[in-house]
Amino acid sequence: MREAKQAYAAWQDEAERERLLMEQLPQVRYIARRIHERLPRHVPFEDLVHAGVVGLIDALHKYDRGKHVQFGSYAKFRIRGAILDSLREMDWSPRDLRRKARQLEEANNTLRLSLGRNPSETELAAALGIDLHGLQMLLGEIDGLEVGSLRVQSPRDGKEEDLCEYLPDDPEETPLLLCLRSEMKELLTRAIEELPEKERQVLALYYYEELTMKEVGAVMGVGESRVSQIHSMAVVRLRARLAELTAVRPPPECSAGAASGS
């Protein structure tokens, strides 16, 4: 008990906190830049950095070494969450653009049901009454709307949740959450496997490899704007497919024993 108190006191040491803060500042700017690259240029980059620093400070106050999670991994979620929260408070996206995004999702859903597969971009353009170039321009414009990214309605409580949190490891390792995360990962994996190859590749490079849009474009041999369009199309398809899967599939019956493998 005495050793635990001494460890806690050491963690509270201001010099140690300052060291960790300075160590993680580059991660704040990196996360802010990855988010900012998908936003209209009128959204100030430094505002995102400021929000990320607030998230980092919050992480410093709430971090529990007893959970055996590296501080950098824990801070990453707090930083990203704080930046996304600040964007939602800004309400920077035009209503007309949000309306067009909903029309695109509805067209995708209708075609998917009638065709029994994901529609092509050409088929989507025709359904919306625009040409292919017009659709791709729209995809580029709405990509920033999905900056909170893969948000769907939870089958557990009806609230929205961000599926990006299911891609890397979440710092909270409770048996119940492990079971729930396993269920959502299964659905997400199934939905991703149904995507066209290029869309799967963009998601893998952007979310798993954590490359920027520009870096993804360099790997795939296409421009950054085209990567943004492909990403936006992938998110539209995933949101629609996950909505279908969670609507027909009951939430898992988790128990501590089942989730922990005993």
PDB file of N, CA and C in Angstrom, residues 23-97:
ATOM      1  N   GLU A  23       6.314  15.746 -24.255  1.00  0.00           N
ATOM      2  CA  GLU A  23       6.559  14.552 -25.062  1.00  0.00           C
ATOM      3  C   GLU A  23       5.406  14.263 -26.016  1.00  0.00           C
ATOM      4  N   GLN A  24       4.182  14.592 -25.573  1.00  0.00           N
ATOM      5  CA  GLN A  24       2.993  14.273 -26.363  1.00  0.00           C
ATOM      6  C   GLN A  24       2.520  15.416 -27.269  1.00  0.00           C
ATOM      7  N   LEU A  25       3.114  16.595 -27.153  1.00  0.00           N
ATOM      8  CA  LEU A  25       2.681  17.723 -27.993  1.00  0.00           C
ATOM      9  C   LEU A  25       2.796  17.432 -29.492  1.00  0.00           C
ATOM     10  N   PRO A  26       3.858  16.754 -29.957  1.00  0.00           N
ATOM     11  CA  PRO A  26       3.912  16.414 -31.394  1.00  0.00           C
ATOM     12  C   PRO A  26       2.720  15.548 -31.825  1.00  0.00           C
ATOM     13  N   GLN A  27       2.252  14.653 -30.933  1.00  0.00           N
ATOM     14  CA  GLN A  27       1.097  13.826 -31.266  1.00  0.00           C
ATOM     15  C   GLN A  27      -0.161  14.681 -31.409  1.00  0.00           C
ATOM     16  N   VAL A  28      -0.276  15.735 -30.588  1.00  0.00           N
ATOM     17  CA  VAL A  28      -1.416  16.651 -30.701  1.00  0.00           C
ATOM     18  C   VAL A  28      -1.447  17.269 -32.087  1.00  0.00           C
ATOM     19  N   ARG A  29      -0.319  17.780 -32.540  1.00  0.00           N
ATOM     20  CA  ARG A  29      -0.261  18.437 -33.854  1.00  0.00           C
ATOM     21  C   ARG A  29      -0.492  17.433 -34.983  1.00  0.00           C
ATOM     22  N   TYR A  30       0.017  16.210 -34.811  1.00  0.00           N
ATOM     23  CA  TYR A  30      -0.172  15.191 -35.846  1.00  0.00           C
ATOM     24  C   TYR A  30      -1.649  14.827 -35.990  1.00  0.00           C
ATOM     25  N   ILE A  31      -2.321  14.595 -34.869  1.00  0.00           N
ATOM     26  CA  ILE A  31      -3.741  14.249 -34.905  1.00  0.00           C
ATOM     27  C   ILE A  31      -4.555  15.413 -35.459  1.00  0.00           C
ATOM     28  N   ALA A  32      -4.221  16.627 -35.014  1.00  0.00           N
ATOM     29  CA  ALA A  32      -4.930  17.811 -35.501  1.00  0.00           C
ATOM     30  C   ALA A  32      -4.749  17.971 -37.011  1.00  0.00           C
ATOM     31  N   ARG A  33      -3.551  17.689 -37.511  1.00  0.00           N
ATOM     32  CA  ARG A  33      -3.309  17.836 -38.959  1.00  0.00           C
ATOM     33  C   ARG A  33      -4.062  16.790 -39.757  1.00  0.00           C
ATOM     34  N   ARG A  34      -4.135  15.568 -39.244  1.00  0.00           N
ATOM     35  CA  ARG A  34      -4.885  14.518 -39.947  1.00  0.00           C
ATOM     36  C   ARG A  34      -6.367  14.867 -40.051  1.00  0.00           C
ATOM     37  N   ILE A  35      -6.896  15.483 -39.005  1.00  0.00           N
ATOM     38  CA  ILE A  35      -8.300  15.882 -39.029  1.00  0.00           C
ATOM     39  C   ILE A  35      -8.487  17.115 -39.904  1.00  0.00           C
ATOM     40  N   HIS A  36      -7.568  18.067 -39.797  1.00  0.00           N
ATOM     41  CA  HIS A  36      -7.702  19.334 -40.519  1.00  0.00           C
ATOM     42  C   HIS A  36      -7.618  19.151 -42.028  1.00  0.00           C
ATOM     43  N   GLU A  37      -6.866  18.155 -42.487  1.00  0.00           N
ATOM     44  CA  GLU A  37      -6.688  17.978 -43.925  1.00  0.00           C
ATOM     45  C   GLU A  37      -7.999  17.619 -44.624  1.00  0.00           C
ATOM     46  N   ARG A  38      -9.002  17.218 -43.862  1.00  0.00           N
ATOM     47  CA  ARG A  38     -10.291  16.857 -44.445  1.00  0.00           C
ATOM     48  C   ARG A  38     -11.344  17.936 -44.235  1.00  0.00           C
ATOM     49  N   LEU A  39     -10.927  19.082 -43.699  1.00  0.00           N
ATOM     50  CA  LEU A  39     -11.860  20.167 -43.421  1.00  0.00           C
ATOM     51  C   LEU A  39     -11.670  21.319 -44.402  1.00  0.00           C
ATOM     52  N   PRO A  40     -12.705  22.147 -44.568  1.00  0.00           N
ATOM     53  CA  PRO A  40     -12.538  23.357 -45.381  1.00  0.00           C
ATOM     54  C   PRO A  40     -11.440  24.235 -44.790  1.00  0.00           C
ATOM     55  N   ARG A  41     -10.755  24.968 -45.631  1.00  0.00           N
ATOM     56  CA  ARG A  41      -9.612  25.748 -45.184  1.00  0.00           C
ATOM     57  C   ARG A  41      -9.987  26.881 -44.233  1.00  0.00           C
ATOM     58  N   HIS A  42     -11.266  27.245 -44.154  1.00  0.00           N
ATOM     59  CA  HIS A  42     -11.622  28.331 -43.245  1.00  0.00           C
ATOM     60  C   HIS A  42     -11.630  27.889 -41.780  1.00  0.00           C
ATOM     61  N   VAL A  43     -11.528  26.583 -41.544  1.00  0.00           N
ATOM     62  CA  VAL A  43     -11.444  26.092 -40.162  1.00  0.00           C
ATOM     63  C   VAL A  43      -9.989  26.217 -39.718  1.00  0.00           C
ATOM     64  N   PRO A  44      -9.694  27.046 -38.711  1.00  0.00           N
ATOM     65  CA  PRO A  44      -8.301  27.290 -38.306  1.00  0.00           C
ATOM     66  C   PRO A  44      -7.624  26.048 -37.728  1.00  0.00           C
ATOM     67  N   PHE A  45      -6.457  25.737 -38.252  1.00  0.00           N
ATOM     68  CA  PHE A  45      -5.694  24.589 -37.771  1.00  0.00           C
ATOM     69  C   PHE A  45      -5.322  24.760 -36.300  1.00  0.00           C
ATOM     70  N   GLU A  46      -4.907  25.968 -35.906  1.00  0.00           N
ATOM     71  CA  GLU A  46      -4.465  26.192 -34.535  1.00  0.00           C
ATOM     72  C   GLU A  46      -5.601  26.008 -33.532  1.00  0.00           C
ATOM     73  N   ASP A  47      -6.852  26.213 -33.966  1.00  0.00           N
ATOM     74  CA  ASP A  47      -7.988  25.966 -33.072  1.00  0.00           C
ATOM     75  C   ASP A  47      -8.072  24.481 -32.728  1.00  0.00           C
ATOM     76  N   LEU A  48      -7.771  23.634 -33.715  1.00  0.00           N
ATOM     77  CA  LEU A  48      -7.783  22.193 -33.472  1.00  0.00           C
ATOM     78  C   LEU A  48      -6.646  21.805 -32.533  1.00  0.00           C
ATOM     79  N   VAL A  49      -5.493  22.425 -32.744  1.00  0.00           N
ATOM     80  CA  VAL A  49      -4.344  22.144 -31.876  1.00  0.00           C
ATOM     81  C   VAL A  49      -4.673  22.535 -30.437  1.00  0.00           C
ATOM     82  N   HIS A  50      -5.283  23.705 -30.273  1.00  0.00           N
ATOM     83  CA  HIS A  50      -5.643  24.171 -28.928  1.00  0.00           C
ATOM     84  C   HIS A  50      -6.596  23.173 -28.252  1.00  0.00           C
ATOM     85  N   ALA A  51      -7.613  22.710 -28.999  1.00  0.00           N
ATOM     86  CA  ALA A  51      -8.554  21.735 -28.443  1.00  0.00           C
ATOM     87  C   ALA A  51      -7.834  20.441 -28.086  1.00  0.00           C
ATOM     88  N   GLY A  52      -6.875  20.038 -28.931  1.00  0.00           N
ATOM     89  CA  GLY A  52      -6.109  18.823 -28.656  1.00  0.00           C
ATOM     90  C   GLY A  52      -5.256  18.941 -27.404  1.00  0.00           C
ATOM     91  N   VAL A  53      -4.688  20.116 -27.176  1.00  0.00           N
ATOM     92  CA  VAL A  53      -3.893  20.340 -25.966  1.00  0.00           C
ATOM     93  C   VAL A  53      -4.784  20.240 -24.730  1.00  0.00           C
ATOM     94  N   VAL A  54      -5.996  20.780 -24.827  1.00  0.00           N
ATOM     95  CA  VAL A  54      -6.957  20.660 -23.719  1.00  0.00           C
ATOM     96  C   VAL A  54      -7.231  19.179 -23.437  1.00  0.00           C
ATOM     97  N   GLY A  55      -7.408  18.391 -24.513  1.00  0.00           N
ATOM     98  CA  GLY A  55      -7.625  16.955 -24.346  1.00  0.00           C
ATOM     99  C   GLY A  55      -6.432  16.263 -23.718  1.00  0.00           C
ATOM    100  N   LEU A  56      -5.230  16.700 -24.094  1.00  0.00           N
ATOM    101  CA  LEU A  56      -4.005  16.124 -23.531  1.00  0.00           C
ATOM    102  C   LEU A  56      -3.897  16.424 -22.041  1.00  0.00           C
ATOM    103  N   ILE A  57      -4.190  17.649 -21.656  1.00  0.00           N
ATOM    104  CA  ILE A  57      -4.151  18.019 -20.241  1.00  0.00           C
ATOM    105  C   ILE A  57      -5.184  17.213 -19.452  1.00  0.00           C
ATOM    106  N   ASP A  58      -6.364  17.032 -20.050  1.00  0.00           N
ATOM    107  CA  ASP A  58      -7.399  16.224 -19.415  1.00  0.00           C
ATOM    108  C   ASP A  58      -6.910  14.785 -19.229  1.00  0.00           C
ATOM    109  N   ALA A  59      -6.191  14.279 -20.233  1.00  0.00           N
ATOM    110  CA  ALA A  59      -5.648  12.921 -20.141  1.00  0.00           C
ATOM    111  C   ALA A  59      -4.641  12.819 -19.001  1.00  0.00           C
ATOM    112  N   LEU A  60      -3.819  13.855 -18.823  1.00  0.00           N
ATOM    113  CA  LEU A  60      -2.838  13.862 -17.744  1.00  0.00           C
ATOM    114  C   LEU A  60      -3.513  13.755 -16.374  1.00  0.00           C
ATOM    115  N   HIS A  61      -4.641  14.433 -16.240  1.00  0.00           N
ATOM    116  CA  HIS A  61      -5.349  14.432 -14.963  1.00  0.00           C
ATOM    117  C   HIS A  61      -6.057  13.099 -14.704  1.00  0.00           C
ATOM    118  N   LYS A  62      -6.522  12.437 -15.768  1.00  0.00           N
ATOM    119  CA  LYS A  62      -7.354  11.246 -15.599  1.00  0.00           C
ATOM    120  C   LYS A  62      -6.615   9.921 -15.785  1.00  0.00           C
ATOM    121  N   TYR A  63      -5.369   9.990 -16.228  1.00  0.00           N
ATOM    122  CA  TYR A  63      -4.621   8.767 -16.509  1.00  0.00           C
ATOM    123  C   TYR A  63      -4.378   7.955 -15.236  1.00  0.00           C
ATOM    124  N   ASP A  64      -4.601   6.670 -15.348  1.00  0.00           N
ATOM    125  CA  ASP A  64      -4.411   5.755 -14.221  1.00  0.00           C
ATOM    126  C   ASP A  64      -3.365   4.717 -14.617  1.00  0.00           C
ATOM    127  N   ARG A  65      -2.193   4.818 -14.028  1.00  0.00           N
ATOM    128  CA  ARG A  65      -1.117   3.876 -14.363  1.00  0.00           C
ATOM    129  C   ARG A  65      -1.467   2.445 -13.969  1.00  0.00           C
ATOM    130  N   GLY A  66      -2.370   2.312 -13.037  1.00  0.00           N
ATOM    131  CA  GLY A  66      -2.752   0.987 -12.582  1.00  0.00           C
ATOM    132  C   GLY A  66      -3.433   0.147 -13.651  1.00  0.00           C
ATOM    133  N   LYS A  67      -3.899   0.776 -14.726  1.00  0.00           N
ATOM    134  CA  LYS A  67      -4.578   0.027 -15.792  1.00  0.00           C
ATOM    135  C   LYS A  67      -3.604  -0.573 -16.804  1.00  0.00           C
ATOM    136  N   HIS A  68      -2.301  -0.297 -16.597  1.00  0.00           N
ATOM    137  CA  HIS A  68      -1.252  -0.890 -17.436  1.00  0.00           C
ATOM    138  C   HIS A  68      -1.435  -0.556 -18.922  1.00  0.00           C
ATOM    139  N   VAL A  69      -1.801   0.685 -19.174  1.00  0.00           N
ATOM    140  CA  VAL A  69      -1.915   1.184 -20.550  1.00  0.00           C
ATOM    141  C   VAL A  69      -0.913   2.315 -20.704  1.00  0.00           C
ATOM    142  N   GLN A  70      -0.168   2.327 -21.790  1.00  0.00           N
ATOM    143  CA  GLN A  70       0.795   3.398 -22.014  1.00  0.00           C
ATOM    144  C   GLN A  70       0.081   4.733 -22.100  1.00  0.00           C
ATOM    145  N   PHE A  71       0.703   5.760 -21.529  1.00  0.00           N
ATOM    146  CA  PHE A  71       0.063   7.070 -21.506  1.00  0.00           C
ATOM    147  C   PHE A  71      -0.180   7.585 -22.926  1.00  0.00           C
ATOM    148  N   GLY A  72       0.767   7.367 -23.832  1.00  0.00           N
ATOM    149  CA  GLY A  72       0.609   7.855 -25.206  1.00  0.00           C
ATOM    150  C   GLY A  72      -0.629   7.295 -25.884  1.00  0.00           C
ATOM    151  N   SER A  73      -0.913   6.002 -25.637  1.00  0.00           N
ATOM    152  CA  SER A  73      -2.099   5.380 -26.234  1.00  0.00           C
ATOM    153  C   SER A  73      -3.379   5.957 -25.636  1.00  0.00           C
ATOM    154  N   TYR A  74      -3.363   6.164 -24.325  1.00  0.00           N
ATOM    155  CA  TYR A  74      -4.536   6.736 -23.662  1.00  0.00           C
ATOM    156  C   TYR A  74      -4.763   8.173 -24.106  1.00  0.00           C
ATOM    157  N   ALA A  75      -3.672   8.947 -24.168  1.00  0.00           N
ATOM    158  CA  ALA A  75      -3.777  10.365 -24.534  1.00  0.00           C
ATOM    159  C   ALA A  75      -4.315  10.535 -25.949  1.00  0.00           C
ATOM    160  N   LYS A  76      -3.968   9.614 -26.830  1.00  0.00           N
ATOM    161  CA  LYS A  76      -4.398   9.702 -28.224  1.00  0.00           C
ATOM    162  C   LYS A  76      -5.917   9.790 -28.329  1.00  0.00           C
ATOM    163  N   PHE A  77      -6.632   8.991 -27.554  1.00  0.00           N
ATOM    164  CA  PHE A  77      -8.094   9.005 -27.595  1.00  0.00           C
ATOM    165  C   PHE A  77      -8.646  10.301 -27.030  1.00  0.00           C
ATOM    166  N   ARG A  78      -8.041  10.778 -25.940  1.00  0.00           N
ATOM    167  CA  ARG A  78      -8.500  12.023 -25.324  1.00  0.00           C
ATOM    168  C   ARG A  78      -8.270  13.216 -26.249  1.00  0.00           C
ATOM    169  N   ILE A  79      -7.127  13.231 -26.925  1.00  0.00           N
ATOM    170  CA  ILE A  79      -6.792  14.330 -27.835  1.00  0.00           C
ATOM    171  C   ILE A  79      -7.774  14.365 -29.002  1.00  0.00           C
ATOM    172  N   ARG A  80      -7.946  13.204 -29.626  1.00  0.00           N
ATOM    173  CA  ARG A  80      -8.844  13.134 -30.785  1.00  0.00           C
ATOM    174  C   ARG A  80     -10.278  13.481 -30.394  1.00  0.00           C
ATOM    175  N   GLY A  81     -10.723  12.968 -29.263  1.00  0.00           N
ATOM    176  CA  GLY A  81     -12.081  13.241 -28.807  1.00  0.00           C
ATOM    177  C   GLY A  81     -12.307  14.716 -28.539  1.00  0.00           C
ATOM    178  N   ALA A  82     -11.312  15.372 -27.945  1.00  0.00           N
ATOM    179  CA  ALA A  82     -11.440  16.802 -27.643  1.00  0.00           C
ATOM    180  C   ALA A  82     -11.516  17.623 -28.918  1.00  0.00           C
ATOM    181  N   ILE A  83     -10.740  17.245 -29.928  1.00  0.00           N
ATOM    182  CA  ILE A  83     -10.766  17.978 -31.208  1.00  0.00           C
ATOM    183  C   ILE A  83     -12.116  17.801 -31.896  1.00  0.00           C
ATOM    184  N   LEU A  84     -12.628  16.582 -31.909  1.00  0.00           N
ATOM    185  CA  LEU A  84     -13.922  16.328 -32.553  1.00  0.00           C
ATOM    186  C   LEU A  84     -15.052  17.038 -31.809  1.00  0.00           C
ATOM    187  N   ASP A  85     -14.969  17.068 -30.492  1.00  0.00           N
ATOM    188  CA  ASP A  85     -15.984  17.787 -29.713  1.00  0.00           C
ATOM    189  C   ASP A  85     -15.968  19.269 -30.054  1.00  0.00           C
ATOM    190  N   SER A  86     -14.776  19.827 -30.223  1.00  0.00           N
ATOM    191  CA  SER A  86     -14.675  21.259 -30.547  1.00  0.00           C
ATOM    192  C   SER A  86     -15.266  21.546 -31.916  1.00  0.00           C
ATOM    193  N   LEU A  87     -15.088  20.607 -32.859  1.00  0.00           N
ATOM    194  CA  LEU A  87     -15.654  20.798 -34.199  1.00  0.00           C
ATOM    195  C   LEU A  87     -17.175  20.747 -34.164  1.00  0.00           C
ATOM    196  N   ARG A  88     -17.715  19.837 -33.368  1.00  0.00           N
ATOM    197  CA  ARG A  88     -19.175  19.755 -33.274  1.00  0.00           C
ATOM    198  C   ARG A  88     -19.756  21.036 -32.680  1.00  0.00           C
ATOM    199  N   GLU A  89     -19.028  21.635 -31.750  1.00  0.00           N
ATOM    200  CA  GLU A  89     -19.486  22.897 -31.162  1.00  0.00           C
ATOM    201  C   GLU A  89     -19.425  24.039 -32.174  1.00  0.00           C
ATOM    202  N   MET A  90     -18.462  23.980 -33.088  1.00  0.00           N
ATOM    203  CA  MET A  90     -18.339  25.029 -34.110  1.00  0.00           C
ATOM    204  C   MET A  90     -19.525  25.037 -35.071  1.00  0.00           C
ATOM    205  N   ASP A  91     -20.064  23.834 -35.376  1.00  0.00           N
ATOM    206  CA  ASP A  91     -21.133  23.687 -36.376  1.00  0.00           C
ATOM    207  C   ASP A  91     -20.743  24.412 -37.660  1.00  0.00           C
ATOM    208  N   TRP A  92     -19.574  24.024 -38.186  1.00  0.00           N
ATOM    209  CA  TRP A  92     -18.988  24.750 -39.320  1.00  0.00           C
ATOM    210  C   TRP A  92     -19.546  24.323 -40.673  1.00  0.00           C
ATOM    211  N   SER A  93     -20.207  23.174 -40.744  1.00  0.00           N
ATOM    212  CA  SER A  93     -20.621  22.646 -42.047  1.00  0.00           C
ATOM    213  C   SER A  93     -21.936  23.269 -42.508  1.00  0.00           C
ATOM    214  N   PRO A  94     -22.016  23.683 -43.782  1.00  0.00           N
ATOM    215  CA  PRO A  94     -23.246  24.284 -44.324  1.00  0.00           C
ATOM    216  C   PRO A  94     -24.415  23.297 -44.318  1.00  0.00           C
ATOM    217  N   ARG A  95     -25.612  23.798 -44.032  1.00  0.00           N
ATOM    218  CA  ARG A  95     -26.794  22.925 -44.000  1.00  0.00           C
ATOM    219  C   ARG A  95     -27.051  22.288 -45.361  1.00  0.00           C
ATOM    220  N   ASP A  96     -26.812  23.049 -46.434  1.00  0.00           N
ATOM    221  CA  ASP A  96     -27.056  22.519 -47.777  1.00  0.00           C
ATOM    222  C   ASP A  96     -26.166  21.311 -48.050  1.00  0.00           C
ATOM    223  N   LEU A  97     -24.934  21.368 -47.549  1.00  0.00           N
ATOM    224  CA  LEU A  97     -24.017  20.246 -47.753  1.00  0.00           C
ATOM    225  C   LEU A  97     -24.470  19.026 -46.959  1.00  0.00           C
TER     226      LEU A  97
END
